[in-house]
Coordinates of C-alpha atoms in Angstrom, one line a residue:
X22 CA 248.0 66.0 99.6
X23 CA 250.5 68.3 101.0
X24 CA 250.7 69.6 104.5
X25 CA 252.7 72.9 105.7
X26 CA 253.5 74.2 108.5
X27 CA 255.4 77.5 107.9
X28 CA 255.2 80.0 110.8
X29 CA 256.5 83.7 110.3
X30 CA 258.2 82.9 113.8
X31 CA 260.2 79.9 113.1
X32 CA 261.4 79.3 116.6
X33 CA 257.5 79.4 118.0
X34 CA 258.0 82.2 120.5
X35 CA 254.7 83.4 119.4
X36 CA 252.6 80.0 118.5
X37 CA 251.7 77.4 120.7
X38 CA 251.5 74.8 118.0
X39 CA 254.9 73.2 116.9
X40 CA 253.8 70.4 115.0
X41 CA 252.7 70.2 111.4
X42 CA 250.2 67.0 112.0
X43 CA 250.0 66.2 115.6
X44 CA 247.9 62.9 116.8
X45 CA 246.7 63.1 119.9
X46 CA 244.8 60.4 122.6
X47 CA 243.0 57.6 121.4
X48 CA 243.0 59.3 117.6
X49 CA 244.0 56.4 114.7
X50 CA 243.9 58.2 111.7
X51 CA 245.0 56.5 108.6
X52 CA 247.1 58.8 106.7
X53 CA 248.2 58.1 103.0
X54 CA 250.7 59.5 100.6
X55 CA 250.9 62.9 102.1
X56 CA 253.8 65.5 102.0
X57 CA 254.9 66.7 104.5
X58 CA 256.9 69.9 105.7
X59 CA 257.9 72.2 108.3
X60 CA 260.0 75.2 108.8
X61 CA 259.8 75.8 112.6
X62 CA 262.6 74.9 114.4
X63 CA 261.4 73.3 117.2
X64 CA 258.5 70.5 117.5
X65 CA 258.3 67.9 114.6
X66 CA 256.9 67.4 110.9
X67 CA 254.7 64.8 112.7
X68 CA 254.1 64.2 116.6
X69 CA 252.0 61.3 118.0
X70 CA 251.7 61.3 121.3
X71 CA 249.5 60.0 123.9
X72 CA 247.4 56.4 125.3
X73 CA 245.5 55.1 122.4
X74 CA 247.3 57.3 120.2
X75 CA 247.7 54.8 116.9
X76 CA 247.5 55.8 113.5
X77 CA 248.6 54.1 110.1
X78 CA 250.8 56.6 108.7
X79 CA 252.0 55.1 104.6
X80 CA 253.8 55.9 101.9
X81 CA 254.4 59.6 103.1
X82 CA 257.0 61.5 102.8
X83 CA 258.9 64.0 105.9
X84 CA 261.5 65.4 104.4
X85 CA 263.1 68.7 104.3
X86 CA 262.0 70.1 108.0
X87 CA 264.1 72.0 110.2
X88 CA 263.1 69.9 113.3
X89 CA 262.0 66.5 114.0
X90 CA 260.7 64.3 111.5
X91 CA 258.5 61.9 112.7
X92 CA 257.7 62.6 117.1
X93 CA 256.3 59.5 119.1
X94 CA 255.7 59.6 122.6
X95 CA 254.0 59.2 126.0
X96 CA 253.0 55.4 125.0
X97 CA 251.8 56.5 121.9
X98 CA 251.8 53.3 119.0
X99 CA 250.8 53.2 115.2
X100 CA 252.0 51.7 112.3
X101 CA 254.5 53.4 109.9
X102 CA 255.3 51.8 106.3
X103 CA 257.0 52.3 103.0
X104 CA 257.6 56.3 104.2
X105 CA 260.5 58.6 102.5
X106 CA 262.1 60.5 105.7
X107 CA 265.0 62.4 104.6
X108 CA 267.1 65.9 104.9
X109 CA 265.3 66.4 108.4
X110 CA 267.1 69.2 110.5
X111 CA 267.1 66.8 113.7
X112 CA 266.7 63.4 113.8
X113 CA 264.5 61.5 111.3
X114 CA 262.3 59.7 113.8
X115 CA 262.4 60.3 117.5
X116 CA 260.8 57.5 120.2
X117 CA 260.7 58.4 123.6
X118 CA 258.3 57.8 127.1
X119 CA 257.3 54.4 126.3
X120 CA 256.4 55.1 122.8
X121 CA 255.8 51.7 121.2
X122 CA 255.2 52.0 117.0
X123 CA 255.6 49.2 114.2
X124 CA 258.2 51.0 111.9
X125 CA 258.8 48.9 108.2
X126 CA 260.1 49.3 105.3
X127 CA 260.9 53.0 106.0
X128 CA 263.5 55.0 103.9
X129 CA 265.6 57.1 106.1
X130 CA 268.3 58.6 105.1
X131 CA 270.2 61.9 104.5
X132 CA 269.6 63.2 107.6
X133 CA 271.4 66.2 109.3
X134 CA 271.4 64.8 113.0
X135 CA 270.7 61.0 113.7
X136 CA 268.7 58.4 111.4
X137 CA 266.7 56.9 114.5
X138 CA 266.7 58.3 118.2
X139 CA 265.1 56.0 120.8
X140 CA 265.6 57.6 124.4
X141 CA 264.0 58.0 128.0
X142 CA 262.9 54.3 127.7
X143 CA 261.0 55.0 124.1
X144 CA 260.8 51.1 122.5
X145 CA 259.3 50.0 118.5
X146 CA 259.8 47.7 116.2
X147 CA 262.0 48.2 113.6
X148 CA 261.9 46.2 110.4
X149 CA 263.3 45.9 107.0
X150 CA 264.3 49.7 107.0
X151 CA 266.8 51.1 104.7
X152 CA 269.0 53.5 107.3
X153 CA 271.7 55.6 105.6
X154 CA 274.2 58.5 105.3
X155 CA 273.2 60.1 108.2
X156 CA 275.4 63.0 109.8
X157 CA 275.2 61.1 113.1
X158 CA 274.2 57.4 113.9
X159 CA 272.2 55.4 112.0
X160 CA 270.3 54.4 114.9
X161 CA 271.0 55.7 118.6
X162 CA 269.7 54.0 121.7
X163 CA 270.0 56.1 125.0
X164 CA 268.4 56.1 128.7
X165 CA 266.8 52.9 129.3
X166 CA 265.1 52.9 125.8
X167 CA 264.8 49.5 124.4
X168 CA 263.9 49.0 120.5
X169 CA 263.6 45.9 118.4
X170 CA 265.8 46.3 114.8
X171 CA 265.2 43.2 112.7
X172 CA 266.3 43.2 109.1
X173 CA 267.5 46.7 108.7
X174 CA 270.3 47.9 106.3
X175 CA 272.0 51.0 108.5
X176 CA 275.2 52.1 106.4
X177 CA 277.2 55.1 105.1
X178 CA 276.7 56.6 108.5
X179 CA 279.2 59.7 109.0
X180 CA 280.0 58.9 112.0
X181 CA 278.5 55.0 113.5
X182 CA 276.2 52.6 112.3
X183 CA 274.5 51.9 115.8
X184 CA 275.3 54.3 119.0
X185 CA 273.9 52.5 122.5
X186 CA 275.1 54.7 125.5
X187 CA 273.7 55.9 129.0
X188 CA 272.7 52.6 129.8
X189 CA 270.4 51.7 126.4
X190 CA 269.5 48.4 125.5
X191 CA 267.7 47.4 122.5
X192 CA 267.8 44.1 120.3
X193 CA 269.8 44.5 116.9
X194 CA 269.2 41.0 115.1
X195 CA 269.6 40.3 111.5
X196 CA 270.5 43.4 110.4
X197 CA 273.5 44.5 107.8
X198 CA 275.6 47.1 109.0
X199 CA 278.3 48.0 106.9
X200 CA 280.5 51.2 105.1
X201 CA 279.9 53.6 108.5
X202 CA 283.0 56.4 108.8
X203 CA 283.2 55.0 112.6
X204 CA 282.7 51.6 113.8
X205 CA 279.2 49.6 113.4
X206 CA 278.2 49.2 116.4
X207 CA 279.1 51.3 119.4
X208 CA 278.4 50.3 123.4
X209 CA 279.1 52.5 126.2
X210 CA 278.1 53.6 129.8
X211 CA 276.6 50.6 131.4
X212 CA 274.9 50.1 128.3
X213 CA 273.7 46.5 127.7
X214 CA 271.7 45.3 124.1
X215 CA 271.8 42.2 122.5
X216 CA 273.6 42.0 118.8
X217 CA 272.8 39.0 117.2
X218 CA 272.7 37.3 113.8
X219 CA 274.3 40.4 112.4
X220 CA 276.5 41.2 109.0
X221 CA 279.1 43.9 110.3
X222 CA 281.8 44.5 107.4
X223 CA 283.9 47.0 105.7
X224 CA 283.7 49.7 108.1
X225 CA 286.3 52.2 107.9
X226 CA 287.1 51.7 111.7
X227 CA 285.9 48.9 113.6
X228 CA 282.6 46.3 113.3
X229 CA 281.9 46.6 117.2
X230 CA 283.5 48.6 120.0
X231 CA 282.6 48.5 123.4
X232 CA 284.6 50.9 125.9
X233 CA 283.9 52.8 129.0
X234 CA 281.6 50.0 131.3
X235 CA 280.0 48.9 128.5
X236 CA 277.9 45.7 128.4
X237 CA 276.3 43.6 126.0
X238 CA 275.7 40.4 124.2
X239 CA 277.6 39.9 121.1
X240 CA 276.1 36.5 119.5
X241 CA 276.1 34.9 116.0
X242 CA 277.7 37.6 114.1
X243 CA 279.3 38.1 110.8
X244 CA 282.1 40.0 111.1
X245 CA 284.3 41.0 108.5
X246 CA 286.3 43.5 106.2
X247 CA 286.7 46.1 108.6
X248 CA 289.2 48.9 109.2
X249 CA 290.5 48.5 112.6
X250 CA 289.5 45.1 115.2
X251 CA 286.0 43.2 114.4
X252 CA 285.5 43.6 118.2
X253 CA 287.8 45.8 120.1
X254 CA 286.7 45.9 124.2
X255 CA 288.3 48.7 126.6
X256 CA 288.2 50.5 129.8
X257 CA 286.0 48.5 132.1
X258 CA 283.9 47.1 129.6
X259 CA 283.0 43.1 130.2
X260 CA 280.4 41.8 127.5
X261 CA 279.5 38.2 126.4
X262 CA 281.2 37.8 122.8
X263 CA 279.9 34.6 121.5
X264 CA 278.9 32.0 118.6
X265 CA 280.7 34.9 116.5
X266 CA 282.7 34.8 112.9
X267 CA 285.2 37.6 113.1
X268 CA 287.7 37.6 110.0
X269 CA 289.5 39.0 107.2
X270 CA 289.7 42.1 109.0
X271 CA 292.1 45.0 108.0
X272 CA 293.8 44.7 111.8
X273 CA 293.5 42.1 114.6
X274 CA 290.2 40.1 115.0
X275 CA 289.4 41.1 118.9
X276 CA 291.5 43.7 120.7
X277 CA 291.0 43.9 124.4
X278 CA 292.9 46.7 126.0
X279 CA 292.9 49.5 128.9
X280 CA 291.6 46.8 131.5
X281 CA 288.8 45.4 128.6
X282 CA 287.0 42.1 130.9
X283 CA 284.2 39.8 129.2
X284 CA 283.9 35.9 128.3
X285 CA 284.8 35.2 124.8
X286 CA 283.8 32.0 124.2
X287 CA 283.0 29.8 120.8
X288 CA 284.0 32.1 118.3
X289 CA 285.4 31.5 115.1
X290 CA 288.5 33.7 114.3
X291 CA 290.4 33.8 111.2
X292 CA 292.6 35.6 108.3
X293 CA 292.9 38.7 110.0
X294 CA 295.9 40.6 109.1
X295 CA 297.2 41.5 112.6
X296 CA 296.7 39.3 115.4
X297 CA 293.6 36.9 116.4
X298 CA 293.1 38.2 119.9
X299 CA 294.7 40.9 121.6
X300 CA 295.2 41.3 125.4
X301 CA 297.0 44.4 126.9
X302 CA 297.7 46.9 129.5
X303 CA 295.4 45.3 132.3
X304 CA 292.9 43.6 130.6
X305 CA 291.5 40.6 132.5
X306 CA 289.4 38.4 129.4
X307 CA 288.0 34.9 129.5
X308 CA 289.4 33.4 126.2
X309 CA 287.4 29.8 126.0
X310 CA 286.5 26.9 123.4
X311 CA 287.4 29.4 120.3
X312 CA 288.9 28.4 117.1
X313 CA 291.8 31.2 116.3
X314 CA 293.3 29.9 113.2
X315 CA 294.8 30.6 109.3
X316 CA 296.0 34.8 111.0
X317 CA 298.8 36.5 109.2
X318 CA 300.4 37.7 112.4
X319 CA 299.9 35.9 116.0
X320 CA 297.2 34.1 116.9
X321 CA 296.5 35.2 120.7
X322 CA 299.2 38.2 121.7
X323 CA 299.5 39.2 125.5
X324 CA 301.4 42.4 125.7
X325 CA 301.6 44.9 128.1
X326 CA 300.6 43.5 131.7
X327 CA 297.6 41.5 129.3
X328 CA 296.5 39.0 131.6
X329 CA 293.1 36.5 131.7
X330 CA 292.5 33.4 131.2
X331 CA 292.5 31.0 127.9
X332 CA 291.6 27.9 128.0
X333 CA 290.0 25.0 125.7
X334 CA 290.9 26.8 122.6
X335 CA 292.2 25.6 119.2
X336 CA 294.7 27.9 117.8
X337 CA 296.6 27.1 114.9
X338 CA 297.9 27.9 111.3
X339 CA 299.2 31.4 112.3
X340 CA 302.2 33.2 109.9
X341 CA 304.2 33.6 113.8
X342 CA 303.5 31.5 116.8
X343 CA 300.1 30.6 118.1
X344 CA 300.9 32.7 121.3
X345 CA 303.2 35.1 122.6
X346 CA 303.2 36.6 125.8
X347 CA 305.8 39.4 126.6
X348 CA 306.2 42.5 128.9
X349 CA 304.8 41.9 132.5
X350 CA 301.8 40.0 130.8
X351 CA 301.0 36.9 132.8
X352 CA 297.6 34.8 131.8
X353 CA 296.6 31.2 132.9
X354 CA 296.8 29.3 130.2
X355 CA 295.1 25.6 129.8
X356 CA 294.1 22.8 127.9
X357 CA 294.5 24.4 124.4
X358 CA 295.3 22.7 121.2
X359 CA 298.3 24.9 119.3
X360 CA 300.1 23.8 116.7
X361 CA 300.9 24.7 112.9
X362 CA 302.2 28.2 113.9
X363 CA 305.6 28.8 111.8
X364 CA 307.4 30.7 114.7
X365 CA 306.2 27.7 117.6
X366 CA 303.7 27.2 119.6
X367 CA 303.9 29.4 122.8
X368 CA 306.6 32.1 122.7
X369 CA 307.6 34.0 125.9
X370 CA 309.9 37.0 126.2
X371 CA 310.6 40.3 127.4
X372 CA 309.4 39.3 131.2
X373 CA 306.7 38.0 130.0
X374 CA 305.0 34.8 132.1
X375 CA 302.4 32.3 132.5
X376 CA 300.7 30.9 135.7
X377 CA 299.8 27.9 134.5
X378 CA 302.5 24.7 134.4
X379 CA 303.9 24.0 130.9
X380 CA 302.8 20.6 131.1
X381 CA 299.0 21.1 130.8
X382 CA 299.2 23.1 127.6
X383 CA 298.7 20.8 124.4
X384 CA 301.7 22.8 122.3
X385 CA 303.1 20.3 119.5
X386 CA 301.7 18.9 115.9
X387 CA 297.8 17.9 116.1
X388 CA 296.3 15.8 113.7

């Protein structure tokens, strides 16, 4: 079956409908292979909206429309599988006001706005969806909403893979993000989900960047293969970057910069082709219990008035020295394990300093 809505006033100034299929209060349709496709400009293909509003919507296909693909709103539910939602004007799916749906196994892709827009505290559950090539975002998280993403591929974005701002949350676990024109995974604005258990690789910019107060946790990640830094962390931002893999990147493995904060702490970093960690111009990080090793550059650079702390760490194996600190930087530096780096150990120049007495850093060979 095929459904149309095609007004002769595209922009509804004379119709009060603005939906193609709209599901309305307590109404749990089951809806089948339909096509489906509007021209107005406002509204959406499909809307569902309301308490009790649940329908099973399947192997459909939205595609095509000059608004909204799929609407759902007002604590409206359902369950959404195995659709084709593609070339839609605005985003593919919207979720907003407590809107709640089961999405799988949808195709979503093409899209001339963003893949996914959860906002004004819309939540779902995401799963095994194939997200791509997207003008915007894959997936964009804004205003308190809070989705589950489990499973999803979300790449060849134009711009990001995953955009949480204006204080969003959201879980992202398990998912592969990967081949997005802008980093992976964007944070921002007091913004605060969890990534976890993610592959982020081969962006052409970075896998995650956090900047301007953003949050987060950063946990049992993959990543790899990217443009600029695996995790880069700026102006304000303080998240919990943890448990992670971050290597063979293109540029350094973490850069924290333009007073970047947060506790970094277990991470594996290695064979990244600038330097391990970065810490500049004000930044204030907690470096702990990592393992920075094998880099083609400097394992842990302090530049720039780059201060924190780093402590417990192993760093070794690097192409210079294990650490350098230079030009008004000053960290506390403790009870680390350096050694193998062909240029030394610690290397300070350039007025650079450290706070912490030479004798409590472990800085000769380790077996």
């Amino acid at each position: 079956m095929t459904i149309r809505f095609n007004p002769d006033d595209k922009s509804a100034q004379h119709h009060n409908a603005h939906h193609c299929l709209e599901i309305t209060v307590n109404c749990s349709p089951n809806i089948d292979h339909c096509i489906i496709r509007s021209t107005c400009t406002v509204g959406s293909a499909v809307c569902v909206s309301g308490q009790g509003a649940c329908p099973t919507i399947k192997h459909c296909n939205i595609s095509d429309c000059e608004n909204v693909g799929l609407y759902i709103t007002d604590h409206a539910q359902g369950i959404y599988e195995d659709n084709e939602i593609s070339n839609n004007a605005l985003a593919g799916i919207w979720v907003k006001n407590h809107g709640n749906p089961i999405i799988r196994r949808n195709h979503i892709h093409h899209g001339r706005d963003v893949g996914v827009f959860t906002f004004d505290h819309g939540m779902g559950y995401f799963e095994n969806c194939n997200i791509h090539r997207n003008r915007i975002a894959g997936f964009e998280v804004k205003a308190y909403a809070n989705p589950t993403v489990v499973r999803c591929e979300i790449h060849h974005g134009q711009t990001g893979g995953i955009y949480v701002h204006e204080k969003g949350r959201g879980q992202f676990i398990e998912n592969k993000i990967y081949a997005n024109n802008f980093a992976g995974v964007w944070i921002t604005s007091n913004s605060d989900p969890t990534i976890r258990g993610n592959a982020i690789f081969n962006g052409n910019q970075g896998g995650v960047y956090i900047f301007g107060d953003g949050r987060g946790l950063i946990e049992s990640n993959d990543i790899y293969g990217n443009a600029l830094a695996g995790i880069q962390i700026r102006t304000n931002s303080c998240p919990i970057v943890r448990h992670n893999k971050i290597h063979d990147g293109q540029h350094g493995g973490i850069y924290v910069h333009e007073k970047g904060q947060g506790v970094i702490e277990e991470n594996e970093v290695y064979s990244n082709t600038l330097a391990g960690v970065w810490v500049t111009t004000g930044s204030t990080p907690v470096l702990r219990k990592n393992r920075i090793h094998s880099g083609k550059q400097v394992g842990v650079y302090f530049y720039d008035n780059g201060h924190g702390v780093l402590e417990d760490n192993d760093i070794y194996n690097h192409m210079y020295s294990g650490v350098q600190i230079r030009t008004g930087s000053n960290p506390k530096i403790r009870r680390n394990k350096i050694w193998g780096g062909q240029n030394g150990g610690i290397l300070v120049y350039n007025s650079g300093n450290t706070a912490e007495p030479w004798r409590k850093v472990y800085n000769q060979p380790f077996q």
